[in-house]
PDB file of C-alpha atoms and ligand atoms in Angstrom:
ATOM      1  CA  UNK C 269      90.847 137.017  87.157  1.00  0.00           C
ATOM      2  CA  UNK C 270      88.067 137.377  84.477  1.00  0.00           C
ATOM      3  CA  UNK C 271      87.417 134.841  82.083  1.00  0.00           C
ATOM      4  CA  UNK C 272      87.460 135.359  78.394  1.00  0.00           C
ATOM      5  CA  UNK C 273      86.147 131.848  77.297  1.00  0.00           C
ATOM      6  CA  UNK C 274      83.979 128.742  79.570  1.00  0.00           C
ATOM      7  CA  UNK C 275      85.449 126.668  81.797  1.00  0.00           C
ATOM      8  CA  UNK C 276      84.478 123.701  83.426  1.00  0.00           C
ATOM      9  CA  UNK C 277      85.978 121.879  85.972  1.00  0.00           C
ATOM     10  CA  UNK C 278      85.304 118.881  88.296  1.00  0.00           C
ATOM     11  CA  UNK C 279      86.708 117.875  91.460  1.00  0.00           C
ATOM     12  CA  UNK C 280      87.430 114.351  92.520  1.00  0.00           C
ATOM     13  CA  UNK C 281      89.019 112.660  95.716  1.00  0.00           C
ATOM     14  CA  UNK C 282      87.865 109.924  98.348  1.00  0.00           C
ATOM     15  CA  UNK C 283      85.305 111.215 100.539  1.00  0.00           C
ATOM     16  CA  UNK C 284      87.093 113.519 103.225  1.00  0.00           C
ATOM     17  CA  UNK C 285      89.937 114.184 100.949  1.00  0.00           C
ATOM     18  CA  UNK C 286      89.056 117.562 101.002  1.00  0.00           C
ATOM     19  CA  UNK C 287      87.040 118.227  97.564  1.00  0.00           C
ATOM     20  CA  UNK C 288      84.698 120.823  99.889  1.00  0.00           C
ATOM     21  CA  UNK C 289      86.949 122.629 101.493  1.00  0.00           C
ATOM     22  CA  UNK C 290      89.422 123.276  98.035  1.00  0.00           C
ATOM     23  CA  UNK C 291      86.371 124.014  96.178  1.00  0.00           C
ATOM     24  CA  UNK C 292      85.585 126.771  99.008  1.00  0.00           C
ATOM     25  CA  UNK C 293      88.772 128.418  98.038  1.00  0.00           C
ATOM     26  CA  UNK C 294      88.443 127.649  94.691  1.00  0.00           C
ATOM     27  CA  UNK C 295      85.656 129.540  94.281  1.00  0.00           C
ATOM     28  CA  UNK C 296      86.942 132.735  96.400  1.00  0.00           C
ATOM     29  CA  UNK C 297      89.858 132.723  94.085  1.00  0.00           C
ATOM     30  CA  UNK C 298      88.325 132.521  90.575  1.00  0.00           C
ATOM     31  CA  UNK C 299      85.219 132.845  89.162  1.00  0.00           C
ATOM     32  CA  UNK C 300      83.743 129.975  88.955  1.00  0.00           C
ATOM     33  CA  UNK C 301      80.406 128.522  90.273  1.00  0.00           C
ATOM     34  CA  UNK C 302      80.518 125.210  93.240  1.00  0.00           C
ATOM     35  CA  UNK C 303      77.974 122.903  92.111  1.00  0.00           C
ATOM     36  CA  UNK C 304      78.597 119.706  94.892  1.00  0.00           C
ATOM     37  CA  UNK C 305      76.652 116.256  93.991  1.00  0.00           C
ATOM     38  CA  UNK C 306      76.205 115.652  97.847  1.00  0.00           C
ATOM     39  CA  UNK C 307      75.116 119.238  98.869  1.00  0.00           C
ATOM     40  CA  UNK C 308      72.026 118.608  96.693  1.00  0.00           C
ATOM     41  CA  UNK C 309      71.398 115.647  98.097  1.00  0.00           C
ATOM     42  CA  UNK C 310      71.788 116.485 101.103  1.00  0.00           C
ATOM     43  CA  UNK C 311      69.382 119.801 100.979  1.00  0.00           C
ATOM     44  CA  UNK C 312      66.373 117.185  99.330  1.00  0.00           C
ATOM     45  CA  UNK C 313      66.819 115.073 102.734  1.00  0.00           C
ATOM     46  CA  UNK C 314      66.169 118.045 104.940  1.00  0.00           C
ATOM     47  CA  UNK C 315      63.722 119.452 102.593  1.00  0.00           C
ATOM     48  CA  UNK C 316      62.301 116.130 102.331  1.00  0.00           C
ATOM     49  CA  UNK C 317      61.518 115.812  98.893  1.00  0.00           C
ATOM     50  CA  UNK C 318      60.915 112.706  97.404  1.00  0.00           C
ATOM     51  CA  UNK C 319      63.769 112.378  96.482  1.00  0.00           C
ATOM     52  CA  UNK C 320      65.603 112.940  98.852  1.00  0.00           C
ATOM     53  CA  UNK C 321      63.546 110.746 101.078  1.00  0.00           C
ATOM     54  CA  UNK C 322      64.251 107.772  98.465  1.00  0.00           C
ATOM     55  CA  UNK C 323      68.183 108.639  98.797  1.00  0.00           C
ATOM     56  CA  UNK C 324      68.709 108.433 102.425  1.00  0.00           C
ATOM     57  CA  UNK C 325      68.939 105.267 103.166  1.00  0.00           C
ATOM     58  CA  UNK C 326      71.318 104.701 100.503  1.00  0.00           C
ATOM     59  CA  UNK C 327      73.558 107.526 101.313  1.00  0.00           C
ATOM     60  CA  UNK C 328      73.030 106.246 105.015  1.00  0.00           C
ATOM     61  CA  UNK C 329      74.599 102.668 104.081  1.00  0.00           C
ATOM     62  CA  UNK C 330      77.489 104.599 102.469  1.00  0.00           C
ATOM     63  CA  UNK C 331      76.876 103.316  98.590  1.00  0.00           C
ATOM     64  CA  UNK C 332      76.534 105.810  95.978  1.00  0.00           C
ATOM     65  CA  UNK C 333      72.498 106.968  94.331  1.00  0.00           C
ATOM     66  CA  UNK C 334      72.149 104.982  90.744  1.00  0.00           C
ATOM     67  CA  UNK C 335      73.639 106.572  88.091  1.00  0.00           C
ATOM     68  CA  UNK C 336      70.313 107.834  86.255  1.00  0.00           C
ATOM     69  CA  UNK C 337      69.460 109.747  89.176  1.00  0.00           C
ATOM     70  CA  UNK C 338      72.579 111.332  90.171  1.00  0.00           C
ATOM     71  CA  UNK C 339      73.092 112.269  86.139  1.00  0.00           C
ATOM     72  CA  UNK C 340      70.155 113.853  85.711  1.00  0.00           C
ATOM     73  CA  UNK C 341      69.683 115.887  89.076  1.00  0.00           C
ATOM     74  CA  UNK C 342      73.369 117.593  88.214  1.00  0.00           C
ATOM     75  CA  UNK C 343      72.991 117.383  83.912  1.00  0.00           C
ATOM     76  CA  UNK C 344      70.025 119.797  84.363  1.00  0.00           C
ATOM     77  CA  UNK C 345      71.515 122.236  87.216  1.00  0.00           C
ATOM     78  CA  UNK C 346      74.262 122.585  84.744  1.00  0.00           C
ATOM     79  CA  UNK C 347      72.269 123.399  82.266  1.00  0.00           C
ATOM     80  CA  UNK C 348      70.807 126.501  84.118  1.00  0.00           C
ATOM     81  CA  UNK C 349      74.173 127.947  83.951  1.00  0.00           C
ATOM     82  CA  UNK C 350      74.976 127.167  80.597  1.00  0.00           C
ATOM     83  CA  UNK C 351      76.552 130.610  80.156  1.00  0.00           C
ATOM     84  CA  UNK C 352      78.768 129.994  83.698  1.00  0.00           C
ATOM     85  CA  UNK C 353      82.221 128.444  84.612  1.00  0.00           C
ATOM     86  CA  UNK C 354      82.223 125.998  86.910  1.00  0.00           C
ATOM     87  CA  UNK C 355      83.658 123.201  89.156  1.00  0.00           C
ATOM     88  CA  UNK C 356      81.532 119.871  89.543  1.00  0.00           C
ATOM     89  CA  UNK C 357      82.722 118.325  93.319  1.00  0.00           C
ATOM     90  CA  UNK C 358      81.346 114.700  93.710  1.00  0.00           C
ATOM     91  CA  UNK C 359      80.681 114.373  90.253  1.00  0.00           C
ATOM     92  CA  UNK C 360      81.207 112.021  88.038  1.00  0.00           C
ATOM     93  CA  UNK C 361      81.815 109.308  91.037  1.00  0.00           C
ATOM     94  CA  UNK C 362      81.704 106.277  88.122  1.00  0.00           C
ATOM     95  CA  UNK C 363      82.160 105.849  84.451  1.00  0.00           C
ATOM     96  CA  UNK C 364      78.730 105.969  83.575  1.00  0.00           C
ATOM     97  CA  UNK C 365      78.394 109.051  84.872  1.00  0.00           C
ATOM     98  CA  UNK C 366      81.410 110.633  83.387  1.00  0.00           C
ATOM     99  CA  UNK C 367      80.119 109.311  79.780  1.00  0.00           C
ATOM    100  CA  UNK C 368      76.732 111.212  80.200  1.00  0.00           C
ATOM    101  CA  UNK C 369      78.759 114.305  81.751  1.00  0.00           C
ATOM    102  CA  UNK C 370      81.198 114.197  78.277  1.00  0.00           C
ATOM    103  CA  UNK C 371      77.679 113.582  76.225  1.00  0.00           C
ATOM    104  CA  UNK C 372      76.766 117.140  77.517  1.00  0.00           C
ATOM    105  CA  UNK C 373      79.842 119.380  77.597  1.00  0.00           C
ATOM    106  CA  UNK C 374      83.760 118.693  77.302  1.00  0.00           C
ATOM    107  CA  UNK C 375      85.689 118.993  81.004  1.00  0.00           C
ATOM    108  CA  UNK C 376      88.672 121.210  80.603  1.00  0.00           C
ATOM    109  CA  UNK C 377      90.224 120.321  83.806  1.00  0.00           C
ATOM    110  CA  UNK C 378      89.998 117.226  86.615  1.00  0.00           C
ATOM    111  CA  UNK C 379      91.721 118.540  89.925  1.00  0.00           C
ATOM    112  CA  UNK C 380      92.413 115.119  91.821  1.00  0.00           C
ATOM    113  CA  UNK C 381      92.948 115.066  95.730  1.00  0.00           C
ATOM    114  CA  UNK C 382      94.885 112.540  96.834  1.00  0.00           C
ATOM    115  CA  UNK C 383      94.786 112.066 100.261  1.00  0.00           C
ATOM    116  CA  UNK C 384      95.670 108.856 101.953  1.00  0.00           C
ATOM    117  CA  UNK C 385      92.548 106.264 103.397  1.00  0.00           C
ATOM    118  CA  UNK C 386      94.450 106.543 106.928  1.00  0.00           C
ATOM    119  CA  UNK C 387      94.107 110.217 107.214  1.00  0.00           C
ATOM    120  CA  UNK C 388      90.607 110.751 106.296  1.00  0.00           C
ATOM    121  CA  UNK C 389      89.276 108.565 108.522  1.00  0.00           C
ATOM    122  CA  UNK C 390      90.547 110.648 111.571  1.00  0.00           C
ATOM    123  CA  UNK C 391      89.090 114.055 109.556  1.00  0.00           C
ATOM    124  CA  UNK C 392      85.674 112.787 108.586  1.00  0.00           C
ATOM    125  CA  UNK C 393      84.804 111.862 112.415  1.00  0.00           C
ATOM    126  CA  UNK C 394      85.351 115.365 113.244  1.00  0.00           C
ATOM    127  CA  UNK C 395      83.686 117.348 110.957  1.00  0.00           C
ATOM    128  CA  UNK C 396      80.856 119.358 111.245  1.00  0.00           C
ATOM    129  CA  UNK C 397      78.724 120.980 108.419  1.00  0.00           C
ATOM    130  CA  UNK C 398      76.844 124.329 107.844  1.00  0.00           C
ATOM    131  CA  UNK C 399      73.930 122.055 105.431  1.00  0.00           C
ATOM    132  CA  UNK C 400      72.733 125.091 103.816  1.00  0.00           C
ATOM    133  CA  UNK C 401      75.595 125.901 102.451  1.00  0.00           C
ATOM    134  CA  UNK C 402      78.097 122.752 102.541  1.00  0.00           C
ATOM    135  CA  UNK C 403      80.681 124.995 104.324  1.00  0.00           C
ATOM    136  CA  UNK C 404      82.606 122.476 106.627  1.00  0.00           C
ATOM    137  CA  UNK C 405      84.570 122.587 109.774  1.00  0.00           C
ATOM    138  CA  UNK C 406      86.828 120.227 111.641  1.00  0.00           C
ATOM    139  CA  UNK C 407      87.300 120.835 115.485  1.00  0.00           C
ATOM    140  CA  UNK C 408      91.235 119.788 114.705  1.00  0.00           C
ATOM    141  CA  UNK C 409      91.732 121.909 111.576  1.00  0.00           C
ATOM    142  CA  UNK C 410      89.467 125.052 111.201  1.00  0.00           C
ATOM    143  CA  UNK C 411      87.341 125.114 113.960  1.00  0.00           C
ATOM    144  CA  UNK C 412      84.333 127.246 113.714  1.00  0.00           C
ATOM    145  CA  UNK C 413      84.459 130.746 115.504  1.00  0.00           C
ATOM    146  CA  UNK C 414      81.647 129.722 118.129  1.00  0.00           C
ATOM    147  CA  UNK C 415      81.085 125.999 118.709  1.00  0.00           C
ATOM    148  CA  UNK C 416      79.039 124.510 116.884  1.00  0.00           C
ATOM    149  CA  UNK C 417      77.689 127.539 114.786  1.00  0.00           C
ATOM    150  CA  UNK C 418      78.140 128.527 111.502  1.00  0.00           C
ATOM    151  CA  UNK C 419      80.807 131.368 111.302  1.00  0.00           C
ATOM    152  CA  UNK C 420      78.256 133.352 108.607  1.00  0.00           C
ATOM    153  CA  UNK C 421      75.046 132.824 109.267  1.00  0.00           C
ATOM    154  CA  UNK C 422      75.183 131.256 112.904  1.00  0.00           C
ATOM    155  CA  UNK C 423      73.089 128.982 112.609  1.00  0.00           C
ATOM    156  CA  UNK C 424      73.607 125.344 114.047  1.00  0.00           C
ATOM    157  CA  UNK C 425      76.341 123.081 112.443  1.00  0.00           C
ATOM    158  CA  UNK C 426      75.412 119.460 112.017  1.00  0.00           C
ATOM    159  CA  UNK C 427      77.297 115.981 112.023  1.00  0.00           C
ATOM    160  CA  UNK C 428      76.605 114.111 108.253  1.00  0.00           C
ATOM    161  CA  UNK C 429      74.476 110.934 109.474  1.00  0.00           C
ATOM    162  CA  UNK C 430      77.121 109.738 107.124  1.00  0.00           C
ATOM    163  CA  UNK C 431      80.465 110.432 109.018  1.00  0.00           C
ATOM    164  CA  UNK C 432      80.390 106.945 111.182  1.00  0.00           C
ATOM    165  CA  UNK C 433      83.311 104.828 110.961  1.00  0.00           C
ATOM    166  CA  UNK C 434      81.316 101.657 109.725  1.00  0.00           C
ATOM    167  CA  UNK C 435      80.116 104.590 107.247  1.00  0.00           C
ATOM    168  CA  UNK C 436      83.289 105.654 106.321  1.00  0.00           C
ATOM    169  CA  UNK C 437      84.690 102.125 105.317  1.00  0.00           C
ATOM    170  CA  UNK C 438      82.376 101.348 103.151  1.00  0.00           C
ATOM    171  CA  UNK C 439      82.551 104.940 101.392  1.00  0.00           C
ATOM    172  CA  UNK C 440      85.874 104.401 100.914  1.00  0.00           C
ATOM    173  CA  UNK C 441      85.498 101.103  99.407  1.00  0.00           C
ATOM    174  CA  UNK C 442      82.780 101.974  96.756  1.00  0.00           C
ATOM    175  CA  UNK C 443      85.149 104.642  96.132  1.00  0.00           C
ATOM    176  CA  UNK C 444      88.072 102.223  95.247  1.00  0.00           C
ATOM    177  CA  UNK C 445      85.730 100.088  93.390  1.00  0.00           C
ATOM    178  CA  UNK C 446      83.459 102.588  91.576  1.00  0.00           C
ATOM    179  CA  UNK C 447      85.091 106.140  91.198  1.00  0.00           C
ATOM    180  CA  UNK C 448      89.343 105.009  90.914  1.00  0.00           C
ATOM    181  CA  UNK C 449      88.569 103.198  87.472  1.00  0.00           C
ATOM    182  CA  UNK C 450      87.005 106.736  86.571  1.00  0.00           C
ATOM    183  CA  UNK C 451      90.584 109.043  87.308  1.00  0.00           C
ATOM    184  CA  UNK C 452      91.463 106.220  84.844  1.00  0.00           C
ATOM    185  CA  UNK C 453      88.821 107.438  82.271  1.00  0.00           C
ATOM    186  CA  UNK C 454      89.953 111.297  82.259  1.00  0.00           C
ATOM    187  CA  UNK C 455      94.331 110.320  82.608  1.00  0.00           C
ATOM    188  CA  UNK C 456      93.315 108.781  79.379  1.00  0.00           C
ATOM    189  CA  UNK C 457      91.865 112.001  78.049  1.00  0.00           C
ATOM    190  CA  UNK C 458      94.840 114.172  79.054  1.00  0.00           C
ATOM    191  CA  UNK C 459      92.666 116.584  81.891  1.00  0.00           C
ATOM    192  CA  UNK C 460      93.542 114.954  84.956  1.00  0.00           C
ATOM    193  CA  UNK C 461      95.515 116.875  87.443  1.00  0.00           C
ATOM    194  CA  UNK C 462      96.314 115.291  90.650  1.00  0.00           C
ATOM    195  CA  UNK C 463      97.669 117.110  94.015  1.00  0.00           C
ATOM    196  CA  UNK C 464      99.037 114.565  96.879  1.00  0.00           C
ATOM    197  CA  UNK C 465      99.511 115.329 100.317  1.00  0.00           C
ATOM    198  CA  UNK C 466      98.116 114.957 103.333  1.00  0.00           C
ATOM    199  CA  UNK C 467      97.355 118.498 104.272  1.00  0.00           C
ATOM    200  CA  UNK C 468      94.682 120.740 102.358  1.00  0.00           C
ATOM    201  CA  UNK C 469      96.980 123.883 103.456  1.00  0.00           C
ATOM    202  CA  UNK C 470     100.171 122.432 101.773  1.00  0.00           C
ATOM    203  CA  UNK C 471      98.341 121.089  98.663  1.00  0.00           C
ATOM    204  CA  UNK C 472      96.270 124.503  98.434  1.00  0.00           C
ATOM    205  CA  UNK C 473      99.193 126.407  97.127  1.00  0.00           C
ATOM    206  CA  UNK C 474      99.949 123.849  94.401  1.00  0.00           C
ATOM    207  CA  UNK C 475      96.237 123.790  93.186  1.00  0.00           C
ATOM    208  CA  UNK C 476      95.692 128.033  93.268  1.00  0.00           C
ATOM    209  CA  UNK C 477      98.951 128.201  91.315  1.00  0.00           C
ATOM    210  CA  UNK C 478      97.840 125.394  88.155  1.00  0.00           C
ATOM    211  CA  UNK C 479      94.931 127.086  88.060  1.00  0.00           C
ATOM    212  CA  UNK C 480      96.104 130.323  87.540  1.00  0.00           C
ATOM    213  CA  UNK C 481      98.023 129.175  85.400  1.00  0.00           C
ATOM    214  CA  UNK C 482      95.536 127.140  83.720  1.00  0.00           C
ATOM    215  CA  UNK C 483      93.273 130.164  83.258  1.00  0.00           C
ATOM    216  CA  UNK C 484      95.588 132.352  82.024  1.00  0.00           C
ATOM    217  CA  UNK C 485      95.922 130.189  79.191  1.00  0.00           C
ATOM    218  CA  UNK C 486      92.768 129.871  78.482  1.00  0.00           C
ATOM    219  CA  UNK C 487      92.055 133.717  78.411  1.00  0.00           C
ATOM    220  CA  UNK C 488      95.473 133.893  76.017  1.00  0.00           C
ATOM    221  CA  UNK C 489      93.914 131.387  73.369  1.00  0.00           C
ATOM    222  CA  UNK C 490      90.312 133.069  73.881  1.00  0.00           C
ATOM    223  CA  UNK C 491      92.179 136.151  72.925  1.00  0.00           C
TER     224      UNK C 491
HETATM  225  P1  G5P B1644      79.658 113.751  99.179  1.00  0.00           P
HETATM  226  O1  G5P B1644      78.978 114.783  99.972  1.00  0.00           O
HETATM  227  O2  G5P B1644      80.226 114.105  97.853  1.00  0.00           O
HETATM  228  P2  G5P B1644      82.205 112.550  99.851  1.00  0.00           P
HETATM  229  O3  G5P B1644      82.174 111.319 100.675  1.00  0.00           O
HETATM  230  O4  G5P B1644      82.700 112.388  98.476  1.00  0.00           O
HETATM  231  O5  G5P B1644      80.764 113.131 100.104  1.00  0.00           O
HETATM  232  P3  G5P B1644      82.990 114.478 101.595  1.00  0.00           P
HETATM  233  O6  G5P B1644      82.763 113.553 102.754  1.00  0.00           O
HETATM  234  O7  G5P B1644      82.017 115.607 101.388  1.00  0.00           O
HETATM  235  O8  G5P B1644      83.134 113.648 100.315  1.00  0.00           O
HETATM  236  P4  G5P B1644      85.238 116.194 101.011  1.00  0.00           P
HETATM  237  O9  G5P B1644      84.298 117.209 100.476  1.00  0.00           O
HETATM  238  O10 G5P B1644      86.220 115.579 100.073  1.00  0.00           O
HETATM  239  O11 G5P B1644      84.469 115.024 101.766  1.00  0.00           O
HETATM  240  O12 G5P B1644      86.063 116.764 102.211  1.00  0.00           O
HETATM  241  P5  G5P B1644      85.829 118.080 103.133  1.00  0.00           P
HETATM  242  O13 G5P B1644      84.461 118.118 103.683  1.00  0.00           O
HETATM  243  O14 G5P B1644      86.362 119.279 102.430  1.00  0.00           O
HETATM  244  O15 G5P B1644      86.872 117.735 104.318  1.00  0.00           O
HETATM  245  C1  G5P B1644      86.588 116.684 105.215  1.00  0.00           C
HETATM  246  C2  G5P B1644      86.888 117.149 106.647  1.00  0.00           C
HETATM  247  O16 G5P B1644      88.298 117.310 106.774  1.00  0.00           O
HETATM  248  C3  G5P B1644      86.284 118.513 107.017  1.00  0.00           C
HETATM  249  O17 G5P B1644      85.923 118.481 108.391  1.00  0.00           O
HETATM  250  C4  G5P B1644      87.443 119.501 106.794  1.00  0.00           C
HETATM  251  O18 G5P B1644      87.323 120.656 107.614  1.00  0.00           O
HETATM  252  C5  G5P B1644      88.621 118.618 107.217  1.00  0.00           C
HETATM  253  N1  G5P B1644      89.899 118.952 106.589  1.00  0.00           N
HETATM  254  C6  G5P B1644      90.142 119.414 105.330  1.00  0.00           C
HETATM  255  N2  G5P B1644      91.454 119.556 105.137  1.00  0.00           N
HETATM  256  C7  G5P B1644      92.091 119.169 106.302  1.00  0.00           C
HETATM  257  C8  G5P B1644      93.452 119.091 106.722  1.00  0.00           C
HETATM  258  O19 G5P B1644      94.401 119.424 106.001  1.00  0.00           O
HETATM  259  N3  G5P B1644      93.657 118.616 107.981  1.00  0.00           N
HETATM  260  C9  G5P B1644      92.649 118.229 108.821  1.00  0.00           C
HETATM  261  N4  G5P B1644      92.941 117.780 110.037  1.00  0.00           N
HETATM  262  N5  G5P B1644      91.346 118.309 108.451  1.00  0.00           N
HETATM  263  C10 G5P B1644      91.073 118.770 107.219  1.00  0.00           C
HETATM  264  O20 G5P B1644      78.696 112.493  98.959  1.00  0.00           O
HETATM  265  C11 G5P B1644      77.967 111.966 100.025  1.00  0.00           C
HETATM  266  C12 G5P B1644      77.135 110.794  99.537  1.00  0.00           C
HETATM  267  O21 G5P B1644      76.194 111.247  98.560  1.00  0.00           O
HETATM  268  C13 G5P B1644      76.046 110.281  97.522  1.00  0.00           C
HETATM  269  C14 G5P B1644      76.825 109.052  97.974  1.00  0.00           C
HETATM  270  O22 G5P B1644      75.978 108.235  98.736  1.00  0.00           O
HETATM  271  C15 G5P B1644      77.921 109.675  98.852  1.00  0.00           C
HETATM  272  O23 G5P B1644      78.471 108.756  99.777  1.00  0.00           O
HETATM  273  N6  G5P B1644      76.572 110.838  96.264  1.00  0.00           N
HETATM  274  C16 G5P B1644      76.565 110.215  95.078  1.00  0.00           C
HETATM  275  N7  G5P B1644      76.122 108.997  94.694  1.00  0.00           N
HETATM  276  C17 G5P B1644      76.280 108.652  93.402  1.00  0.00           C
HETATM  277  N8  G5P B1644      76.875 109.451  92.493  1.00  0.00           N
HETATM  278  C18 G5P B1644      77.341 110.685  92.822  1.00  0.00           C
HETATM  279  N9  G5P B1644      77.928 111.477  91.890  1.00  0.00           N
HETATM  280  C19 G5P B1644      77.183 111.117  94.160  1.00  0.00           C
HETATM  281  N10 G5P B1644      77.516 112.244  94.821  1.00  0.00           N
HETATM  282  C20 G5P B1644      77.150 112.063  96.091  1.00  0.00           C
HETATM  283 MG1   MG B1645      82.187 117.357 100.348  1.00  0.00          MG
END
């Protein structure tokens, strides 16, 4: 589907909820550009760039990067594709953060995952990443073609320092404590869109569909 008018998008969820792995297809279906909070990161550490050197040991511990940082790193790789439609994924993760995204453009859409505490735990310690590109895997759920190898480029597939249990916990609870009040923020606004399950292939069908729909809307009123 082509676009007539802008649209921007942001995905939210707890970590493992499946915010990757949506945005994959996502992006396959419609044309929209994958900008991921934690794929930058994640690229400074193994480029090790300052920043990304600075960042480790917080993303390590399982608490989020301050908000000045986070805001600017993705504020000014959105502005590079002012002219694009896209879908944020990790960002905003607290209010602050959504305040200085609204200061800069206006979100059309929030697509919520909401995927219980209990079964991400059990995904996120079986999941291995492709870090150049953030594609993920999961040796229970879509296993890569060759072990441990990414099924496009084949190169080696990594496990997030990240993805410990102790790791996971306290994710989850800065996500409870910092990023719930801010589905709050955009219900309040009228954009937020949530899909529950427990399954990314049963909530998948649900998502594709609002967003065609979604879209088509937006090219009838561009019209
Ligand atoms: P990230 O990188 O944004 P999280 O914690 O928000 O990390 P994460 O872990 O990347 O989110 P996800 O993208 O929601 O999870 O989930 P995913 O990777 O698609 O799926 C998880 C696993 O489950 C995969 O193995 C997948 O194959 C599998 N899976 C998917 N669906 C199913 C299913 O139906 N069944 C089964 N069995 N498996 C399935 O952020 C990382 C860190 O960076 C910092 C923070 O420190 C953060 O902790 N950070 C920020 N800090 C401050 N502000 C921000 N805005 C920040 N953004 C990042
Ligand atoms: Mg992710």
């Amino acid at each position: 589907m082509a676009l007539h008018k802008i649209f921007r998008a942001v995905i939210m969820g707890p970590p493992g909820s499946g915010k990757g792995t949506v945005s994959e297809r996502i992006i396959k279906s419609f044309p929209l550009k994958h900008i991921s909070s934690g794929d930058i990161l994640r690229a400074n550490i193994k480029a090790q760039t300052e920043l990304g050197l600075l960042m480790k040991a917080c993303i390590d511990q399982g608490q989020l990067v301050p908000d000045d940082v986070m805001s600017r790193i993705i504020l000014s790789d959105l502005r590079k594709m002012d002219q694009s439609s896209w879908l944020v994924d990790g960002f905003p993760r607290t209010v602050c953060q959504a305040e200085a995204l609204d200061d800069a453009y206006s979100v059309d859409t929030v697509i919520n995952l909401d995927v219980p505490f209990q079964t991400i735990k059990q995904r996120l310690t079986s999941r291995w990443t492709h870090l150049p590109s953030g594609r993920v895997y999961n040796t229970d759920f879509n296993p890569p073609k060759v072990q441990g190898m990414d099924d496009v480029t084949g190169e080696p597939l990594v496990q997030r320092d990240d993805d410990t249990p102790g790791t996971v916990t306290r994710r989850l609870k800065s996500y409870e404590t910092q990023t719930e009040p801010v589905l709050e923020y955009y219900r309040s606004k009228g954009v937020l869109e949530t899909f529950t399950g427990t399954e990314t292939n049963k909530i998948w069908p649900h998502v594709e569909a609002f967003l065609n729909r979604k879209l088509s809307s937006v090219n009838r009123k561009a019209a």
